[in-house]
XYZ file of C-alpha atoms in Angstrom:
600
model
C 0.147 0.234 -0.133
C 1.105 3.402 -0.783
C 1.780 5.755 1.989
C 2.778 9.513 2.353
C 5.516 11.301 4.297
C 4.067 13.249 7.151
C 5.725 15.637 9.375
C 4.980 17.791 12.168
C 6.496 20.387 14.294
C 6.435 19.702 18.016
C 5.828 22.544 20.240
C 8.982 24.153 21.943
C 7.520 25.016 25.290
C 7.699 22.467 28.087
C 4.479 21.146 29.275
C 2.764 18.079 30.980
C 1.289 15.716 28.650
C -1.400 13.068 29.128
C -2.696 10.363 26.681
C -6.169 12.084 25.616
C -9.140 10.766 27.779
C -11.701 11.854 24.783
C -12.342 12.009 21.200
C -12.972 15.880 21.635
C -11.358 17.609 18.574
C -10.714 21.201 17.807
C -9.750 23.086 14.836
C -6.020 23.186 14.766
C -5.262 25.298 11.490
C -7.478 26.575 8.603
C -6.267 28.462 5.570
C -7.910 29.750 2.361
C -6.052 28.305 -1.110
C -5.211 31.541 -2.574
C -4.197 30.859 -6.386
C -4.847 27.032 -5.958
C -7.656 25.127 -7.502
C -9.249 22.230 -5.652
C -9.050 19.695 -9.098
C -9.590 16.039 -7.521
C -10.176 14.126 -4.390
C -6.899 12.577 -2.946
C -6.525 8.643 -3.389
C -7.033 7.264 0.113
C -3.579 5.136 -0.825
C -2.175 8.080 -2.392
C 1.561 9.398 -1.779
C 3.558 12.626 -1.599
C 6.995 13.411 -0.550
C 7.391 16.394 1.674
C 10.577 18.390 3.113
C 11.571 18.500 6.975
C 11.906 21.952 8.212
C 13.830 22.318 11.268
C 13.073 25.226 13.963
C 13.646 25.290 17.710
C 14.453 22.384 19.738
C 11.645 21.170 22.055
C 11.544 19.603 25.495
C 12.163 15.889 25.644
C 8.562 15.804 27.587
C 7.191 17.568 24.673
C 8.420 15.051 22.259
C 7.185 11.946 24.552
C 3.796 13.590 24.558
C 3.736 13.546 20.567
C 5.156 9.927 20.514
C 2.226 8.817 22.973
C -0.082 10.484 21.098
C 0.655 8.626 17.898
C 1.139 5.427 19.298
C -2.463 5.570 20.975
C -3.768 6.854 17.546
C -2.513 3.321 16.038
C 0.742 4.866 14.450
C 3.717 2.496 15.258
C 6.743 4.263 16.546
C 9.211 2.164 14.278
C 7.458 4.321 11.508
C 8.665 7.630 12.924
C 11.627 9.493 12.351
C 12.838 12.188 14.689
C 14.841 15.012 12.982
C 18.504 15.757 13.984
C 17.151 18.921 15.339
C 14.520 17.119 17.441
C 11.662 19.257 16.569
C 10.245 17.389 13.717
C 8.831 13.835 13.826
C 8.164 12.332 10.137
C 6.296 9.140 9.532
C 4.618 7.353 6.891
C 0.898 7.103 6.304
C -1.777 6.423 3.930
C -4.170 9.371 3.287
C -6.882 7.364 4.733
C -4.796 6.957 7.952
C -4.240 10.832 8.468
C -7.729 11.478 7.464
C -8.934 9.718 10.262
C -6.096 10.949 12.446
C -6.773 14.657 11.720
C -10.555 14.537 11.275
C -9.986 16.092 7.616
C -10.250 15.432 4.014
C -7.299 15.386 1.710
C -7.812 17.081 -1.866
C -5.352 17.701 -4.770
C -4.880 21.366 -5.766
C -3.446 22.866 -8.630
C -1.678 26.139 -9.152
C -4.068 28.495 -11.444
C -0.879 29.601 -13.076
C 1.673 26.879 -13.511
C -0.489 23.685 -13.026
C 1.868 22.489 -10.321
C -0.116 19.874 -7.865
C -0.443 19.815 -4.181
C -1.748 17.739 -1.565
C -3.801 19.436 0.900
C -6.801 19.952 3.215
C -9.038 22.912 4.114
C -8.517 22.614 7.758
C -7.809 19.871 10.129
C -8.598 19.217 13.932
C -6.303 17.697 16.845
C -7.704 16.536 20.148
C -7.928 19.244 22.870
C -4.969 17.819 24.891
C -2.587 17.243 22.107
C -3.140 20.630 20.506
C -0.979 22.716 22.852
C 1.926 20.398 21.843
C 1.767 20.682 18.110
C 2.484 23.881 16.247
C 1.938 22.465 12.529
C 1.448 19.512 10.453
C 2.268 18.970 6.835
C 0.939 18.342 4.369
C -2.257 19.888 5.481
C -3.288 23.392 5.041
C 0.039 25.202 4.035
C -0.012 26.301 0.445
C 3.269 28.269 0.741
C 5.064 25.644 -1.243
C 7.962 26.669 -3.340
C 6.690 27.063 -6.635
C 8.883 25.517 -9.544
C 8.753 28.282 -12.366
C 9.982 25.322 -14.792
C 6.941 23.145 -13.700
C 4.591 24.220 -16.865
C 7.510 24.300 -19.124
C 8.491 20.724 -18.112
C 5.105 18.961 -18.070
C 3.705 21.009 -21.066
C 6.491 21.399 -23.093
C 4.808 20.891 -26.251
C 2.391 23.947 -25.808
C 5.027 26.673 -25.390
C 8.088 25.006 -27.279
C 8.968 27.135 -30.422
C 7.321 25.758 -33.477
C 4.175 24.337 -31.585
C 0.619 25.661 -31.947
C -0.001 28.033 -29.219
C 3.540 29.461 -28.454
C 1.949 32.882 -29.139
C 4.325 34.277 -31.433
C 2.924 32.548 -34.856
C 1.186 35.025 -37.337
C -2.416 35.155 -36.655
C -4.604 33.864 -39.520
C -7.125 35.859 -41.271
C -9.475 35.371 -43.698
C -9.366 33.334 -46.980
C -9.233 35.668 -49.931
C -8.670 33.489 -53.074
C -8.882 29.839 -53.538
C -10.751 26.917 -51.690
C -12.462 28.600 -48.581
C -12.765 31.864 -50.081
C -16.014 33.449 -50.296
C -18.012 33.700 -53.803
C -17.279 37.402 -55.296
C -20.198 39.530 -55.321
C -20.859 43.119 -55.593
C -20.634 43.635 -51.875
C -17.562 41.621 -51.745
C -15.562 41.697 -54.998
C -12.544 39.470 -55.612
C -9.317 40.553 -54.008
C -7.399 42.773 -56.243
C -3.773 43.130 -56.061
C -2.423 46.468 -56.446
C -0.725 49.667 -54.949
C -4.212 51.131 -54.307
C -5.395 48.287 -52.286
C -2.415 48.088 -49.810
C -4.484 48.962 -47.000
C -6.446 45.598 -47.516
C -3.732 43.382 -48.993
C 0.137 43.759 -48.381
C 1.999 42.550 -50.952
C 5.820 42.733 -52.003
C 4.765 45.476 -54.294
C 3.349 47.393 -51.221
C 6.215 46.880 -48.967
C 8.464 47.940 -51.597
C 6.281 51.136 -51.928
C 6.100 51.685 -48.211
C 9.586 51.433 -47.497
C 11.267 52.786 -50.911
C 12.828 49.155 -51.178
C 14.543 48.620 -54.804
C 14.915 45.271 -56.614
C 17.950 43.603 -55.281
C 19.984 40.443 -55.579
C 21.405 38.472 -52.643
C 24.602 37.086 -54.363
C 27.076 38.742 -52.096
C 25.325 38.344 -49.011
C 23.326 35.811 -46.623
C 19.934 35.691 -44.935
C 18.806 33.430 -42.864
C 15.135 32.566 -41.179
C 14.796 30.303 -38.464
C 11.882 27.815 -38.283
C 11.047 25.132 -35.569
C 9.724 21.850 -36.252
C 7.130 20.889 -36.597
C 6.423 24.058 -38.491
C 7.596 23.830 -42.056
C 6.824 25.297 -45.588
C 4.757 23.752 -48.132
C 6.770 23.694 -51.505
C 3.429 23.955 -53.476
C 1.804 26.861 -51.292
C 5.303 28.632 -52.287
C 4.727 27.936 -55.978
C 0.991 29.382 -55.564
C 2.473 32.686 -53.800
C 5.103 32.879 -56.655
C 2.402 32.535 -59.600
C 0.013 35.136 -57.881
C 2.282 37.737 -56.601
C 6.018 37.115 -57.571
C 5.845 35.754 -61.108
C 9.454 36.760 -61.587
C 10.269 33.802 -59.479
C 10.119 30.473 -61.213
C 8.192 27.939 -59.454
C 10.505 25.235 -57.553
C 12.579 28.092 -56.111
C 12.894 26.964 -52.468
C 15.089 28.164 -49.453
C 18.368 26.164 -48.887
C 17.615 23.808 -45.973
C 20.251 23.897 -43.107
C 18.901 21.034 -40.858
C 19.807 21.573 -37.220
C 19.524 18.874 -34.418
C 17.754 16.531 -36.969
C 15.181 19.428 -38.506
C 13.092 18.194 -41.405
C 10.641 19.989 -43.398
C 7.540 17.820 -42.498
C 4.496 17.293 -44.676
C 2.797 14.884 -42.592
C 0.642 17.427 -40.627
C -0.260 20.398 -42.892
C -2.284 23.498 -41.638
C -1.542 27.464 -40.927
C -0.088 26.592 -37.462
C 2.551 24.118 -39.168
C 3.514 25.486 -42.192
C 5.055 29.159 -41.949
C 5.733 31.147 -45.230
C 9.528 30.821 -46.034
C 12.189 33.685 -46.686
C 15.126 33.235 -48.556
C 18.333 32.457 -48.515
C 18.641 29.802 -45.976
C 16.169 28.213 -43.763
C 17.233 26.955 -40.365
C 14.923 24.082 -39.694
C 15.865 23.268 -35.976
C 14.515 20.227 -34.168
C 13.723 16.795 -34.766
C 9.915 15.611 -34.789
C 10.228 13.781 -31.546
C 11.815 16.395 -29.463
C 11.503 19.837 -31.247
C 13.986 22.441 -30.089
C 14.653 25.601 -28.647
C 16.588 28.925 -29.109
C 19.844 27.485 -27.088
C 19.377 24.222 -29.395
C 19.720 26.632 -32.721
C 22.672 28.825 -31.013
C 24.506 25.468 -30.169
C 24.621 24.474 -33.666
C 26.372 28.270 -34.923
C 28.730 28.042 -31.871
C 30.385 25.050 -30.436
C 31.462 26.698 -27.741
C 27.845 27.643 -26.431
C 27.506 23.743 -26.270
C 29.029 23.830 -22.923
C 29.265 27.499 -21.988
C 28.234 28.019 -18.549
C 27.468 24.137 -18.278
C 25.244 23.918 -21.529
C 21.740 23.979 -22.185
C 19.297 23.369 -19.767
C 17.928 20.008 -19.316
C 14.324 21.335 -18.366
C 13.884 24.106 -20.915
C 16.021 22.881 -23.933
C 15.707 19.606 -25.943
C 18.294 17.236 -25.327
C 20.422 15.946 -27.894
C 21.403 13.552 -28.904
C 17.578 12.458 -28.615
C 16.797 9.382 -26.592
C 13.573 8.884 -27.908
C 12.744 6.258 -30.866
C 13.705 7.679 -34.126
C 15.276 10.572 -32.404
C 18.408 12.785 -33.509
C 21.184 10.755 -32.354
C 23.799 13.555 -32.600
C 24.196 16.838 -31.329
C 24.991 20.001 -33.498
C 27.670 22.043 -32.242
C 29.193 24.791 -34.182
C 28.344 22.638 -37.542
C 26.835 25.751 -39.305
C 28.203 28.966 -40.487
C 25.635 31.985 -39.324
C 24.144 34.082 -42.114
C 24.627 37.717 -41.847
C 21.198 38.439 -40.894
C 19.111 36.044 -38.980
C 15.358 36.961 -38.307
C 13.137 34.571 -35.558
C 9.514 34.883 -35.466
C 9.148 33.178 -32.227
C 9.661 34.369 -28.523
C 8.744 33.639 -24.948
C 7.490 35.750 -22.117
C 10.367 36.879 -19.967
C 8.594 35.676 -16.901
C 8.569 32.321 -18.565
C 12.019 31.760 -18.113
C 14.872 31.740 -15.205
C 16.830 35.315 -15.406
C 20.079 33.188 -15.397
C 19.106 31.048 -18.497
C 18.007 34.483 -20.226
C 21.370 36.402 -19.181
C 23.238 33.077 -20.692
C 21.538 33.450 -24.138
C 21.553 37.191 -24.294
C 25.681 36.910 -24.203
C 25.762 34.587 -26.906
C 23.582 37.071 -29.252
C 26.391 39.713 -28.156
C 29.224 37.322 -29.221
C 27.166 36.706 -32.563
C 26.662 40.707 -32.948
C 30.661 41.348 -32.637
C 31.014 38.384 -35.453
C 29.151 40.278 -37.874
C 25.606 38.620 -37.330
C 22.573 40.837 -37.233
C 19.910 39.365 -35.035
C 16.316 40.012 -35.174
C 13.412 38.921 -32.934
C 9.867 39.737 -33.507
C 8.587 41.986 -30.451
C 5.372 40.035 -29.635
C 1.754 40.330 -31.065
C 0.014 41.424 -27.594
C 1.032 44.713 -26.920
C 2.045 45.458 -23.157
C 0.604 41.754 -22.358
C 2.397 38.280 -23.127
C 2.009 35.514 -25.148
C -1.882 34.858 -25.302
C -2.715 37.974 -23.571
C -0.968 36.664 -20.222
C 0.003 39.407 -17.813
C 1.832 39.323 -14.482
C 0.405 39.314 -11.128
C 2.881 40.719 -9.173
C 5.098 43.740 -9.968
C 8.222 43.166 -11.984
C 6.744 39.927 -12.775
C 8.122 38.439 -9.632
C 8.285 34.756 -9.622
C 6.828 34.440 -13.167
C 3.315 34.464 -11.874
C 0.975 35.058 -14.715
C -2.660 35.244 -15.589
C -5.132 36.717 -18.292
C -6.489 38.744 -15.211
C -3.205 40.452 -14.067
C -2.472 44.106 -14.427
C 1.391 44.175 -14.572
C 2.881 44.636 -18.274
C 4.695 41.358 -19.676
C 7.615 41.993 -21.556
C 8.649 39.259 -24.234
C 12.246 37.508 -24.618
C 14.568 37.552 -26.461
C 13.158 40.797 -27.494
C 14.187 42.526 -24.583
C 17.845 41.593 -24.970
C 19.627 44.419 -25.614
C 22.124 42.717 -28.371
C 19.186 41.860 -30.609
C 16.987 43.946 -32.649
C 13.388 43.920 -31.672
C 11.001 44.656 -34.384
C 7.426 45.729 -33.885
C 4.824 46.240 -35.888
C 2.586 48.985 -37.869
C -0.137 49.184 -40.400
C -1.593 51.022 -43.065
C -4.699 52.738 -41.494
C -8.153 51.610 -43.151
C -8.885 53.627 -46.022
C -5.450 55.276 -46.160
C -3.095 55.035 -49.114
C 0.494 53.371 -49.237
C 1.868 56.786 -49.506
C 0.257 58.224 -46.164
C 1.923 57.749 -42.683
C 1.599 54.355 -41.014
C 0.174 53.808 -37.558
C 1.030 51.349 -34.810
C -0.656 48.095 -35.895
C -4.186 47.844 -34.049
C -5.872 45.315 -36.294
C -6.042 41.854 -34.815
C -2.573 42.164 -33.239
C -0.870 44.934 -31.103
C 2.809 45.630 -31.212
C 4.648 43.966 -28.510
C 6.713 46.716 -26.277
C 7.623 47.861 -22.878
C 10.408 47.528 -20.497
C 12.466 44.430 -19.395
C 12.516 43.304 -15.745
C 16.003 41.371 -16.480
C 18.342 43.607 -18.561
C 19.628 46.937 -17.762
C 19.362 50.059 -20.141
C 21.910 49.938 -22.579
C 24.093 53.184 -23.281
C 23.101 53.397 -26.854
C 19.322 53.495 -25.885
C 19.721 55.664 -22.927
C 18.877 59.121 -24.540
C 15.855 57.781 -26.440
C 14.347 56.106 -23.482
C 15.120 59.004 -20.879
C 13.426 61.316 -23.661
C 10.366 59.204 -23.880
C 9.864 58.592 -19.851
C 10.390 62.403 -19.378
C 8.296 64.052 -22.214
C 5.681 61.505 -22.358
C 5.497 60.006 -18.774
C 3.066 56.755 -19.365
C -0.106 57.136 -16.830
C 1.339 53.963 -15.324
C 2.780 52.805 -11.817
C 5.633 51.174 -11.018
C 3.502 48.056 -10.172
C 2.548 48.174 -13.966
C 5.599 48.270 -15.429
C 9.266 48.942 -14.726
C 9.233 52.769 -14.680
C 12.917 52.940 -13.347
C 14.441 54.403 -16.463
C 17.241 52.028 -15.896
C 16.065 48.888 -17.958
C 16.263 47.724 -21.605
C 13.167 48.810 -23.494
C 12.006 47.747 -26.740
C 11.119 47.434 -29.695
C 13.887 49.080 -31.509
C 12.046 49.399 -34.861
C 8.766 48.487 -36.637
C 7.678 47.368 -39.971
C 4.095 46.596 -41.289
C 2.596 43.633 -39.597
C -0.941 43.639 -40.966
C -3.072 41.911 -43.988
C -0.117 40.356 -45.258
C -1.251 38.203 -48.181
C 0.282 34.609 -47.778
C -0.181 30.871 -49.235
C -1.729 28.739 -46.716
C -3.167 24.966 -47.675
C -3.899 25.857 -51.573
C -5.596 29.231 -50.804
C -4.400 32.654 -50.427
C -5.119 34.081 -46.840
C -4.397 37.039 -44.748
C -1.961 36.905 -41.447
C -0.953 39.534 -39.231
C 1.530 39.838 -36.678
C 5.321 40.970 -35.676
C 6.254 37.417 -37.301
C 5.810 39.249 -40.895
C 7.353 42.321 -39.526
C 10.669 40.858 -38.534
C 11.607 39.099 -41.595
C 10.720 42.328 -43.493
C 13.010 44.443 -41.808
C 15.722 41.732 -42.084
C 15.375 41.326 -45.651
C 16.080 45.452 -45.989
C 19.516 45.078 -43.638
C 20.075 41.788 -46.096
C 20.340 44.321 -49.104
C 22.186 46.910 -47.343
C 24.778 44.224 -46.340
C 24.767 43.196 -50.115
C 25.546 46.711 -50.996
C 28.512 46.932 -48.732
C 29.796 43.382 -49.796
C 29.959 45.219 -53.163
C 31.814 47.828 -51.960
C 34.394 45.722 -50.370
C 32.682 46.006 -46.720
C 31.767 43.595 -44.133
C 28.355 42.729 -42.819
C 26.920 45.248 -40.318
C 26.837 42.900 -37.384
C 25.269 44.250 -34.238
C 22.843 47.085 -35.353
C 21.554 49.067 -32.523
C 23.849 51.490 -31.728
C 23.980 52.607 -35.440
C 20.087 52.753 -35.689
C 19.840 55.075 -32.475
C 22.312 57.343 -33.707
C 20.568 57.723 -36.839
C 16.625 58.172 -35.985
C 16.260 60.263 -39.384
C 16.711 57.183 -41.213
C 13.256 55.841 -40.046
C 9.467 57.113 -40.840
C 8.649 58.108 -37.147
C 5.103 56.539 -36.143
C 2.925 59.118 -34.107
C -0.471 57.164 -33.912
C -1.828 53.973 -32.227
C -1.001 52.134 -29.379
C -0.306 48.822 -28.008
C -3.174 48.021 -25.438
C -3.144 44.970 -23.455
C -3.237 44.007 -19.386
C -6.748 46.020 -18.992
C -5.054 49.247 -20.306
C -4.661 51.130 -23.472
C -1.004 50.504 -23.318
C 1.640 52.840 -24.310
C 1.236 55.322 -26.958
C 3.234 56.148 -30.251
C 4.781 59.607 -30.131
C 7.413 61.794 -31.767
C 10.898 59.855 -31.243
C 11.396 56.596 -30.251
C 8.375 54.776 -28.107
C 7.783 51.276 -26.599
C 5.135 50.317 -29.306
C 7.008 51.189 -32.888
C 10.442 51.856 -31.524
C 12.464 54.454 -34.062
C 9.791 53.516 -36.471
C 9.655 52.008 -40.004
C 13.047 52.216 -42.220
C 13.244 54.225 -45.506
C 15.536 52.198 -47.503
C 17.280 55.016 -49.258
C 18.050 57.152 -45.930
C 18.907 53.847 -44.025
C 21.059 52.515 -46.336
C 22.977 55.927 -46.937
C 23.698 55.738 -43.113
C 24.650 51.826 -42.913
C 26.554 51.696 -46.112
C 28.915 54.930 -45.094
C 29.855 53.063 -41.968
C 33.555 51.467 -42.043
């Protein structure tokens, strides 16, 4: 029969003990289970392992009293253990034994934010003669257990790992506009017309060229990488469909160069919008096998061999483990097996509160190293405004202990967008009814541009003037409980690009999608074209971008309207200059290339 470890703290004051002469019980402790939900009855023969905490040493008389009470209640003393400090008595018992001993009912509770289980009861009683000798018994009414912030990641990993539906950063799908599933055109809803006159409804490559003054270019002297996490993958037929409708100069059969990392595969077994993201040229980093998936650290391992062992290597809780021990898993680990492209864009992310700060700092240091090596790292800033993935907000100031809830009111910054060594890209849109030549606004259609202030990373020097100016000239109407308003922390995004009404090919039809998942690779394509021009002039790739961007705000189209609502607020607002909604603004290719190509 299974048993549970029971421990109780005996009182430290001396007293006289007598074997109970009656069955009279009184409630000893009672407590509400804040942040915990009762989910199931405890099994009578269930088990649980608990720690023993030492406090003050009681007298020998009190210990004898406790032993006599247990023995008289049917607990054989050979089952008990006295702690070295002589203040705890521990013994194994079944749930049913404890329910009878304590006149209580045990339940299984689940923490509302992490899903972590806990065995407890609402209250318990002790005989009147025993109560003065017992401080507390556990497990009973005590919910101040140490929460494991990785519990949800460890036990529900598939739901939050990059590449799996529900990770929060995937582009948000809109309506089908052409092909199977599209409505029949009529006078009220005519067929989609892709032209510069309809860019406020349908964003196409031609619209992006017009918005940001982008010339046609080649990638013959530069390199661009897009990171994709298995099981997401492109579908070749959808690429061809996109070409035939919107990029007819590109012949069918033109697909990205595959770089398979940690067993990454372009799977086509499971198809659908959640799994098949539109690809970008030139290199597709497909990361993770079908069995284990992958994390950002697993990707970074493949670019830098030293990262596989840096500060102890990857985290066995947060990261996929390679070689993969699962059947048909990838039986190796890629460490430094791939040369990084000059520009790498990633449209995935976590909430900063999802991960330990030590984990985030280790990874951020690697982005710094890549930037110094000539690699520009771009991440999308998020799609939920000042909230985190799925609209989650923190329930404590500075997101302490990682507590998150849809009803939270503390802003929830993203990661790695808050790392000061990546370029965080927010989202804009063409306002309804506006033309492609009019100023854009912050994206407020389907998604809201992720932005805010980190609770982990300090304010970098390159951003200090911009952030200080924003906080002093446009002080947000929020308290320190709602966001880190110290003026001493990293803020994001850095820049933006359009993130609404993109026309993409999904499952044989043309559909609309929304998100910073679209704006980040758009900005990355512009940087790649500039790198190409620098290569033609005999110059190196740009590498870490942010210092040069903040020194040249005139190279951007300043966005001054729109906000990024979330957490029960209107969020931050776009203003003149940098703001935590759209950053410095959107790029103007001619102005930005003139600045960046002039750098040594």
